[in-house]
Coordinates of C-alpha atoms and ligand atoms in Angstrom, one line a residue:
X1 CA 28.8 -64.3 -29.1
X2 CA 30.1 -67.8 -28.4
X3 CA 26.8 -69.7 -27.8
X4 CA 26.8 -70.6 -24.2
X5 CA 30.4 -70.0 -22.9
X6 CA 30.4 -68.0 -19.5
X7 CA 33.0 -66.3 -18.0
X8 CA 33.1 -65.1 -14.4
X9 CA 35.1 -62.4 -13.8
X10 CA 35.6 -60.2 -9.8
X11 CA 34.7 -56.8 -10.4
X12 CA 36.3 -55.4 -7.0
X13 CA 39.5 -56.4 -4.6
X14 CA 38.8 -60.2 -5.1
X15 CA 36.8 -63.1 -2.6
X16 CA 33.5 -61.5 -4.3
X17 CA 32.4 -65.1 -3.9
X18 CA 33.9 -66.5 -7.7
X19 CA 33.6 -70.0 -5.8
X20 CA 30.0 -70.2 -5.2
X21 CA 29.2 -68.8 -8.2
X22 CA 31.4 -71.0 -10.0
X23 CA 30.4 -73.8 -8.7
X24 CA 26.5 -72.9 -9.6
X25 CA 27.3 -72.6 -13.1
X26 CA 29.6 -75.3 -13.9
X27 CA 26.5 -77.7 -13.3
X28 CA 25.5 -76.9 -16.9
X29 CA 29.1 -76.8 -18.3
X30 CA 31.8 -79.3 -19.5
X31 CA 34.8 -77.2 -18.8
X32 CA 35.7 -75.3 -16.2
X33 CA 38.5 -73.0 -17.0
X34 CA 41.6 -71.1 -14.5
X35 CA 43.5 -68.6 -17.0
X36 CA 44.7 -66.5 -14.3
X37 CA 46.4 -65.7 -10.8
X38 CA 47.3 -69.5 -9.1
X39 CA 47.6 -70.6 -6.1
X40 CA 47.2 -67.0 -4.1
X41 CA 43.5 -67.3 -5.2
X42 CA 41.2 -69.0 -2.7
X43 CA 37.7 -70.4 -3.6
X44 CA 35.3 -71.2 -1.4
X45 CA 32.7 -73.8 -2.0
X46 CA 30.0 -75.2 0.1
X47 CA 28.5 -78.5 -0.7
X48 CA 25.7 -79.6 2.0
X49 CA 28.5 -79.6 5.0
X50 CA 31.7 -80.0 3.4
X51 CA 33.6 -76.4 2.8
X52 CA 36.1 -77.1 0.3
X53 CA 38.5 -73.7 -0.3
X54 CA 40.1 -74.5 -3.3
X55 CA 44.0 -72.3 -5.1
X56 CA 44.6 -73.6 -8.2
X57 CA 42.1 -76.5 -9.6
X58 CA 39.1 -75.0 -10.6
X59 CA 36.1 -75.3 -9.3
X60 CA 34.2 -77.7 -11.9
X61 CA 36.6 -80.5 -10.2
X62 CA 32.7 -80.7 -7.4
X63 CA 31.0 -81.5 -10.2
X64 CA 30.4 -84.6 -12.5
X65 CA 30.9 -84.3 -15.9
X66 CA 33.2 -81.1 -15.7
X67 CA 37.0 -81.1 -17.2
X68 CA 39.0 -79.0 -15.0
X69 CA 41.8 -77.2 -16.7
X70 CA 44.3 -75.2 -15.7
X71 CA 45.5 -72.6 -18.8
X72 CA 48.8 -71.7 -19.8
X73 CA 48.0 -68.0 -18.0
X74 CA 48.4 -69.7 -14.7
X75 CA 51.4 -69.6 -12.9
X76 CA 50.8 -72.9 -11.9
X77 CA 52.0 -74.4 -8.6
X78 CA 52.8 -78.4 -9.0
X79 CA 53.2 -78.5 -5.4
X80 CA 50.7 -76.7 -3.9
X81 CA 48.5 -78.6 -6.9
X82 CA 49.6 -81.9 -6.0
X83 CA 49.2 -81.6 -2.0
X84 CA 45.8 -79.9 -3.5
X85 CA 44.8 -82.9 -5.8
X86 CA 45.5 -85.7 -2.6
X87 CA 43.5 -83.7 -0.2
X88 CA 40.4 -83.9 -2.5
X89 CA 40.8 -87.6 -3.4
X90 CA 41.2 -88.0 0.4
X91 CA 38.1 -86.7 0.7
X92 CA 36.6 -88.6 -1.7
X93 CA 36.7 -86.3 -4.9
X94 CA 37.7 -87.9 -8.3
X95 CA 40.3 -86.4 -9.3
X96 CA 42.4 -87.8 -12.3
X97 CA 43.6 -87.4 -15.9
X98 CA 39.9 -87.4 -16.9
X99 CA 38.8 -84.6 -15.1
X100 CA 41.5 -82.1 -14.7
X101 CA 44.2 -80.8 -17.7
X102 CA 47.7 -79.1 -17.2
X103 CA 48.8 -77.1 -20.2
X104 CA 51.6 -77.8 -20.8
X105 CA 52.7 -73.8 -21.3
X106 CA 51.7 -72.8 -17.7
X107 CA 54.2 -71.2 -15.8
X108 CA 55.3 -73.1 -13.6
X109 CA 56.0 -71.8 -9.9
X110 CA 59.3 -73.1 -8.2
X111 CA 60.6 -73.4 -4.6
X112 CA 62.9 -69.8 -6.0
X113 CA 60.0 -67.9 -7.1
X114 CA 57.9 -68.6 -3.0
X115 CA 61.2 -67.6 -1.6
X116 CA 61.8 -64.6 -3.6
X117 CA 57.9 -63.5 -2.8
X118 CA 58.9 -63.6 1.5
X119 CA 62.9 -61.6 1.2
X120 CA 61.3 -59.1 -1.4
X121 CA 58.7 -58.4 0.3
X122 CA 60.6 -58.5 4.0
X123 CA 63.2 -56.4 2.7
X124 CA 60.4 -53.3 1.3
X125 CA 59.9 -50.1 3.6
X126 CA 56.8 -49.6 5.0
X127 CA 54.4 -48.1 2.6
X128 CA 56.2 -49.9 -0.4
X129 CA 55.0 -53.5 0.3
X130 CA 51.9 -54.8 -1.5
X131 CA 51.2 -57.0 0.8
X132 CA 51.2 -60.2 -1.5
X133 CA 50.4 -63.9 -0.7
X134 CA 53.9 -65.0 -1.0
X135 CA 52.5 -67.5 -3.3
X136 CA 55.5 -66.7 -6.0
X137 CA 53.5 -65.0 -8.3
X138 CA 54.8 -61.9 -8.8
X139 CA 58.3 -63.6 -9.8
X140 CA 56.8 -66.3 -11.2
X141 CA 55.5 -63.9 -13.9
X142 CA 58.2 -61.9 -14.6
X143 CA 60.7 -65.0 -15.2
X144 CA 57.9 -65.8 -18.0
X145 CA 58.6 -62.6 -19.2
X146 CA 62.2 -63.1 -18.6
X147 CA 61.9 -66.6 -20.6
X148 CA 65.4 -68.0 -20.6
X149 CA 65.2 -68.2 -16.0
X150 CA 61.6 -70.0 -16.4
X151 CA 60.5 -73.5 -16.7
X152 CA 56.9 -74.6 -18.0
X153 CA 54.7 -77.3 -17.3
X154 CA 55.4 -79.1 -20.4
X155 CA 59.1 -79.3 -18.4
X156 CA 57.5 -81.5 -16.0
X157 CA 57.1 -84.6 -18.5
X158 CA 60.5 -84.2 -19.4
X159 CA 62.9 -85.1 -16.4
X160 CA 66.6 -84.5 -18.1
X161 CA 65.2 -81.2 -19.3
X162 CA 64.0 -80.4 -15.7
X163 CA 67.1 -81.0 -14.3
X164 CA 69.3 -79.5 -16.2
X165 CA 66.8 -76.0 -16.0
X166 CA 66.8 -76.4 -12.3
X167 CA 70.5 -76.7 -11.7
X168 CA 71.2 -73.8 -14.1
X169 CA 68.5 -71.5 -13.0
X170 CA 69.2 -72.6 -9.1
X171 CA 72.8 -71.2 -9.3
X172 CA 71.3 -68.0 -10.9
X173 CA 69.2 -68.0 -8.5
X174 CA 71.3 -68.1 -5.2
X175 CA 74.4 -66.0 -6.8
X176 CA 71.4 -63.2 -6.6
X177 CA 69.5 -64.0 -3.2
X178 CA 72.9 -63.9 -1.5
X179 CA 74.1 -60.4 -2.8
X180 CA 70.7 -59.1 -2.4
X181 CA 69.1 -60.9 0.8
X182 CA 72.4 -62.9 2.6
X183 CA 70.2 -65.5 1.9
X184 CA 71.3 -69.1 2.1
X185 CA 72.1 -71.6 -1.1
X186 CA 69.4 -73.5 -2.3
X187 CA 70.1 -77.3 -2.7
X188 CA 69.5 -77.7 -6.6
X189 CA 69.7 -81.8 -5.9
X190 CA 66.8 -81.6 -3.1
X191 CA 64.7 -79.8 -5.6
X192 CA 65.5 -81.7 -8.8
X193 CA 64.5 -84.9 -7.3
X194 CA 61.1 -83.3 -5.5
X195 CA 60.3 -81.8 -9.3
X196 CA 61.2 -84.6 -11.2
X197 CA 58.6 -86.6 -8.2
X198 CA 56.0 -83.8 -9.1
X199 CA 56.7 -84.1 -12.9
X200 CA 55.6 -88.0 -12.3
X201 CA 53.0 -87.2 -10.3
X202 CA 51.5 -84.9 -12.6
X203 CA 52.4 -86.1 -15.6
X204 CA 49.3 -87.5 -17.1
X205 CA 47.4 -84.4 -16.9
X206 CA 49.5 -81.8 -18.9
X207 CA 48.7 -81.9 -22.3
X208 CA 47.7 -79.3 -24.7
X209 CA 44.5 -77.7 -23.3
X210 CA 44.7 -74.6 -26.2
X211 CA 44.2 -77.3 -28.6
X212 CA 41.3 -78.6 -26.3
X213 CA 39.8 -75.8 -25.7
X214 CA 39.9 -74.3 -29.3
X215 CA 38.1 -78.0 -30.6
X216 CA 35.4 -77.1 -27.9
X217 CA 34.5 -73.4 -29.2
X218 CA 34.7 -75.5 -33.1
X219 CA 32.2 -77.7 -31.5
X220 CA 29.7 -75.0 -28.9
X221 CA 31.0 -77.1 -26.4
X222 CA 29.9 -75.4 -23.1
X223 CA 33.0 -73.8 -21.8
X224 CA 33.1 -71.8 -18.4
X225 CA 35.8 -69.5 -17.5
X226 CA 36.9 -69.0 -13.8
X227 CA 38.3 -65.7 -12.9
X228 CA 40.8 -65.2 -10.3
X229 CA 41.1 -61.7 -8.1
X230 CA 39.6 -59.0 -8.9
X231 CA 39.4 -56.7 -11.6
X232 CA 41.2 -53.9 -9.4
X233 CA 44.0 -56.4 -8.7
X234 CA 44.8 -56.5 -12.6
X235 CA 48.1 -55.7 -13.8
X236 CA 47.5 -53.1 -15.9
X237 CA 44.1 -52.0 -15.4
X238 CA 44.2 -52.7 -11.3
X239 CA 45.8 -50.0 -8.5
X240 CA 49.5 -50.5 -9.6
X241 CA 51.3 -51.8 -8.3
X242 CA 49.3 -52.6 -5.9
X243 CA 47.9 -55.5 -8.1
X244 CA 49.3 -59.2 -8.8
X245 CA 50.7 -60.0 -12.1
X246 CA 48.7 -61.2 -14.3
X247 CA 45.4 -60.2 -16.4
X248 CA 42.7 -61.2 -14.5
X249 CA 39.5 -59.4 -16.0
X250 CA 37.7 -61.0 -18.8
X251 CA 40.3 -59.4 -21.3
X252 CA 42.4 -62.3 -20.1
X253 CA 40.4 -65.0 -21.0
X254 CA 41.4 -65.8 -24.8
X255 CA 45.0 -65.3 -24.4
X256 CA 45.2 -67.2 -20.7
X257 CA 43.0 -69.9 -22.2
X258 CA 43.9 -69.6 -25.7
X259 CA 40.9 -69.6 -27.6
X260 CA 39.7 -66.4 -29.7
X261 CA 38.2 -63.5 -27.8
X262 CA 34.5 -64.4 -29.7
X263 CA 34.8 -67.8 -27.7
X264 CA 34.5 -65.5 -24.3
X265 CA 31.0 -65.7 -24.0
X266 CA 28.1 -64.1 -21.4
X267 CA 30.6 -62.2 -19.1
X268 CA 29.4 -62.6 -15.2
X269 CA 30.2 -59.4 -12.9
X270 CA 30.8 -60.6 -10.0
X271 CA 30.2 -58.0 -7.1
X272 CA 30.4 -58.3 -3.3
X273 CA 27.4 -56.1 -1.6
X274 CA 30.2 -54.7 -0.1
X275 CA 34.0 -53.8 -0.8
X276 CA 37.4 -55.9 0.8
X277 CA 40.3 -55.4 -0.3
X278 CA 43.4 -57.7 1.4
X279 CA 46.8 -56.1 1.0
X280 CA 48.3 -52.8 0.7
X281 CA 46.7 -50.2 -1.9
X282 CA 44.1 -47.4 -2.0
X283 CA 40.3 -48.4 -1.3
X284 CA 38.7 -45.4 -1.4
X285 CA 35.6 -46.3 0.4
X286 CA 37.4 -48.7 3.7
X287 CA 36.0 -48.4 6.5
X288 CA 38.6 -48.6 9.2
X289 CA 36.1 -48.1 12.0
X290 CA 33.3 -50.3 13.4
X291 CA 31.6 -50.2 10.5
X292 CA 34.2 -52.2 8.9
X293 CA 34.6 -53.9 11.8
X294 CA 30.6 -55.4 12.2
X295 CA 31.4 -55.7 8.1
X296 CA 34.4 -58.1 8.5
X297 CA 32.4 -60.1 11.4
X298 CA 29.6 -60.6 9.9
X299 CA 31.0 -61.8 6.5
X300 CA 33.0 -63.5 8.1
X301 CA 36.5 -61.2 6.2
X302 CA 39.3 -63.8 6.7
X303 CA 41.8 -64.3 3.7
X304 CA 41.0 -68.0 2.3
X305 CA 44.6 -68.0 1.2
X306 CA 46.6 -66.5 4.0
X307 CA 43.6 -65.9 6.5
X308 CA 44.7 -62.7 7.4
X309 CA 41.7 -60.1 8.2
X310 CA 40.1 -58.0 5.2
X311 CA 40.1 -54.9 4.7
X312 CA 36.6 -54.1 4.8
X313 CA 34.4 -50.8 3.8
X314 CA 31.0 -49.7 1.3
X315 CA 30.4 -50.6 -2.0
X316 CA 32.1 -48.3 -4.5
X317 CA 29.7 -48.4 -7.2
X318 CA 32.3 -45.4 -9.5
X319 CA 35.4 -48.0 -9.1
X320 CA 32.8 -51.6 -10.3
X321 CA 31.3 -49.1 -13.4
X322 CA 35.4 -48.8 -14.6
X323 CA 35.2 -53.1 -13.9
X324 CA 31.7 -53.8 -15.6
X325 CA 32.8 -51.0 -18.6
X326 CA 36.8 -53.3 -18.9
X327 CA 35.5 -56.4 -19.1
X328 CA 32.3 -55.7 -21.0
X329 CA 30.3 -57.8 -18.1
X330 CA 26.9 -58.3 -19.8
X331 CA 24.9 -59.0 -16.2
X332 CA 26.0 -59.1 -12.5
X333 CA 26.1 -61.3 -9.8
X334 CA 25.3 -60.3 -6.5
X335 CA 27.5 -61.8 -3.4
X336 CA 26.8 -62.1 0.4
X337 CA 23.9 -59.6 0.2
X338 CA 23.1 -61.5 3.3
X339 CA 25.8 -59.7 5.4
X340 CA 24.5 -55.9 5.7
X341 CA 21.2 -56.9 7.2
X342 CA 21.1 -55.0 10.7
X343 CA 24.1 -52.8 9.8
X344 CA 21.5 -49.8 9.7
X345 CA 21.9 -47.0 6.9
X346 CA 24.1 -48.5 4.0
X347 CA 26.1 -46.0 1.8
X348 CA 27.3 -46.4 -1.8
X349 CA 29.7 -44.3 -3.4
X350 CA 29.1 -42.8 -6.9
X351 CA 31.8 -40.8 -7.4
X352 CA 35.1 -39.2 -5.9
X353 CA 36.1 -36.1 -5.7
X354 CA 39.6 -34.5 -6.0
X355 CA 40.5 -31.0 -4.2
X356 CA 36.7 -30.3 -4.3
X357 CA 36.5 -31.2 -8.7
X358 CA 34.0 -34.2 -9.4
X359 CA 37.0 -37.4 -11.2
X360 CA 35.2 -37.2 -14.4
X361 CA 36.2 -40.9 -15.7
X362 CA 37.7 -43.4 -12.8
X363 CA 41.1 -43.7 -13.0
X364 CA 42.5 -46.6 -11.0
X365 CA 45.8 -44.1 -10.8
X366 CA 44.3 -41.7 -8.8
X367 CA 42.5 -43.2 -6.3
X368 CA 45.3 -42.1 -3.4
X369 CA 43.1 -39.8 -1.4
X370 CA 40.1 -38.9 -3.2
X371 CA 37.2 -38.0 -1.2
X372 CA 34.0 -40.0 -2.0
X373 CA 30.9 -39.0 -3.1
X374 CA 28.5 -41.2 -1.3
X375 CA 24.4 -41.9 -1.4
X376 CA 22.5 -43.2 1.5
X377 CA 19.8 -46.0 1.1
X378 CA 17.9 -47.3 4.2
X379 CA 18.9 -51.1 5.8
X380 CA 16.9 -54.0 6.6
X381 CA 17.1 -55.9 9.9
X382 CA 15.0 -59.3 9.1
X383 CA 16.7 -62.5 7.9
X384 CA 17.0 -62.6 4.3
X385 CA 18.7 -66.1 4.4
X386 CA 16.0 -68.4 3.3
X387 CA 14.6 -66.2 0.8
X388 CA 14.8 -67.8 -2.6
X389 CA 12.5 -64.9 -4.9
X390 CA 13.4 -61.3 -5.5
X391 CA 9.8 -60.7 -4.6
X392 CA 10.6 -62.1 -0.7
X393 CA 13.3 -60.1 0.2
X394 CA 12.2 -57.2 1.9
X395 CA 11.9 -53.8 0.2
X396 CA 14.3 -52.2 1.4
X397 CA 17.3 -55.0 0.2
X398 CA 15.2 -54.7 -2.9
X399 CA 16.1 -50.9 -3.3
X400 CA 19.4 -51.1 -2.8
X401 CA 19.7 -54.7 -5.6
X402 CA 17.6 -52.3 -8.4
X403 CA 20.2 -49.4 -7.3
X404 CA 22.9 -51.2 -7.7
X405 CA 21.5 -52.3 -11.1
X406 CA 21.1 -48.4 -12.1
X407 CA 24.2 -46.9 -11.5
X408 CA 25.9 -50.0 -12.9
X409 CA 23.6 -50.0 -15.5
X410 CA 23.4 -53.5 -16.0
X411 CA 20.9 -56.5 -15.0
X412 CA 22.1 -58.3 -11.2
X413 CA 20.8 -61.7 -13.5
X414 CA 21.8 -63.8 -9.5
X415 CA 21.9 -62.7 -5.6
X416 CA 23.3 -64.2 -3.5
X417 CA 21.9 -64.2 0.4
X418 CA 24.1 -67.2 1.9
X419 CA 27.6 -69.7 1.1
X420 CA 25.0 -72.4 0.6
X421 CA 24.4 -73.6 -3.5
X422 CA 20.8 -73.5 -2.3
X423 CA 21.0 -69.8 -1.4
X424 CA 21.2 -68.1 -4.9
X425 CA 18.4 -66.3 -6.1
X426 CA 17.7 -66.3 -10.0
X427 CA 17.1 -62.8 -10.9
X428 CA 17.5 -60.8 -14.6
X429 CA 19.7 -63.6 -15.7
X430 CA 20.7 -64.2 -19.6
X431 CA 23.3 -67.3 -18.2
X432 CA 21.4 -70.4 -20.5
X433 CA 19.5 -73.3 -18.2
X434 CA 19.3 -71.0 -15.2
X435 CA 16.6 -67.8 -15.8
Ligands
GDP501 P1 36.4 -65.8 -4.3 O1 38.2 -66.3 -4.1 O2 35.7 -64.8 -4.8 O3 36.1 -67.1 -4.5 O4 35.9 -65.5 -2.6 P2 36.4 -66.5 -0.9 O5 35.9 -68.1 -1.3 O6 37.6 -65.6 -1.3 O7 35.3 -65.7 0.0 C1 34.3 -65.6 0.0 C2 33.4 -66.3 1.4 O8 32.1 -65.1 1.0 C3 33.7 -68.0 1.0 O9 33.9 -68.1 3.2 C4 32.3 -68.2 0.9 O10 31.8 -69.3 1.6 C5 31.5 -67.3 1.2 N1 30.3 -66.8 0.2 C6 30.0 -66.7 -0.5 N2 28.8 -66.0 -1.1 C7 27.9 -66.1 0.2 C8 26.9 -65.1 1.0 O11 26.1 -64.9 -0.5 N3 26.6 -64.7 2.0 C9 27.9 -65.1 2.4 N4 27.2 -64.8 3.8 N5 28.7 -65.5 2.5 C10 28.8 -65.8 0.9
IMO502 P1 40.9 -64.6 -5.1 O1 41.1 -65.5 -6.3 C1 42.0 -61.7 -2.8 C2 46.1 -60.0 -3.3 C3 47.5 -60.1 -2.6 C4 48.0 -58.9 -2.6 C5 48.3 -58.4 -4.2 C6 49.4 -59.1 -4.9 O2 40.6 -65.5 -4.0 O3 40.0 -63.2 -5.3 P2 50.0 -62.1 -4.9 O4 50.2 -62.7 -4.5 O5 48.6 -61.8 -5.9 O6 51.2 -61.3 -6.0 O7 49.6 -60.4 -4.5 O8 46.9 -59.0 -4.6 N1 45.6 -61.6 -4.1 C7 43.8 -60.9 -3.5 N2 43.3 -60.5 -2.5 N3 41.2 -63.0 -3.4 C8 42.7 -63.1 -4.1 O9 41.9 -64.0 -5.5 C9 44.0 -62.7 -4.4 N4 44.9 -62.8 -5.1 C10 46.2 -61.8 -5.0 O10 46.4 -59.9 -1.1 O11 47.0 -57.2 -2.3
MG503 MG1 39.7 -66.0 -2.5

């Protein structure tokens, strides 16, 4: 295991509170690296009264001395990145080529990807829709795999190549979109003008980030890998086809950042104390009732990127154990525990049953229509948002954490009891500088 490196990945359906935990750990790091997804992510960080919602720029941007990297595995949207970067600068955050670097090999999200995302979702029948964020993620990764219709961040630095590629790809896309969706043709020249300007704005940040990171690995410089989405949304291992289009578990770090598997470091698996999901797809512990509504309101469970209400339900230890094993999580960070305050008795799903038979092994392809096996735990009513140590938590909250540790067979390193930086209880963590 590489010395001081840490990987933070979500073990559920995203929105586990990665922004807050990455920010907490980033103070000890030299690099913070996004390796998957794109502007479909929405990572919230609270710094005092200031709330930041980051989509493409890694959360380390809010810490001094951190170099933030958008890795080759990211679907990089230069228009969103430039908007985000400018908004950060307007709020007094320094963002320069010193603290933000973008991989030359990152695939670029272009206007036609966002258009296709929207058109294809609209054309799908009910029950077939994925419920994407409409950020062009799926179409961008499709073109990456297709190669001849893809633009890479390196191309943004070369106006002639960029213009030529845009003109030839727009021709293809216009033909397809017109035939499939009866769409109006896109104006290639307007796109050339806009993206040439974006290339000029961002060009000095686009470089060989893989080389930079491998040098950091060789020098034992600490790196934090910031996951996007959550394990159940992984394109290979999630609830396909209701997934995103990249490898979002710790397995995606080496290829998405360009470092050897041995440099992934300590894997912190992030879980929220219950479950949420945005978009379509199976969600066995969903509570489409008063309980789910109460969780949504207490946890303010509305999408950071799209504002959509999140589907809410009980903690699913059966699904999360699969994600723990897949990412090889060494420890867990448990977030949003305070949201369960006052909910009465709490349930944790420990297994699935199909036709009265217990499922032996979790299988993301066999989640529809399963019956959940629940364990009931006592709840608590007192406010825990001011607790600074595990011992200050009410006994019922302690039991809940202990049971999660038992079921997942991993220590809970950190417990988050509120969105603020100082609302974090350091428990059984092995992460250097925290324990
Ligand atoms: P991410 O995508 O995993 O970074 O998570 P999001 O930012 O999309 O959603 C998490 C939300 O929960 C944000 O609004 C955070 O400010 C908030 N949050 C994070 N940790 C806690 C916590 O322990 N308690 C509460 N109440 N809110 C939290
Ligand atoms: P963070 O990093 C929650 C979901 C979408 C949809 C599916 C596919 O904030 O946890 P896409 O636009 O990627 O093609 O949508 O994936 N999704 C997320 N859900 N949090 C995210 O990111 C997500 N990123 C994508 O809602 O169901
Ligand atoms: Mg989010």
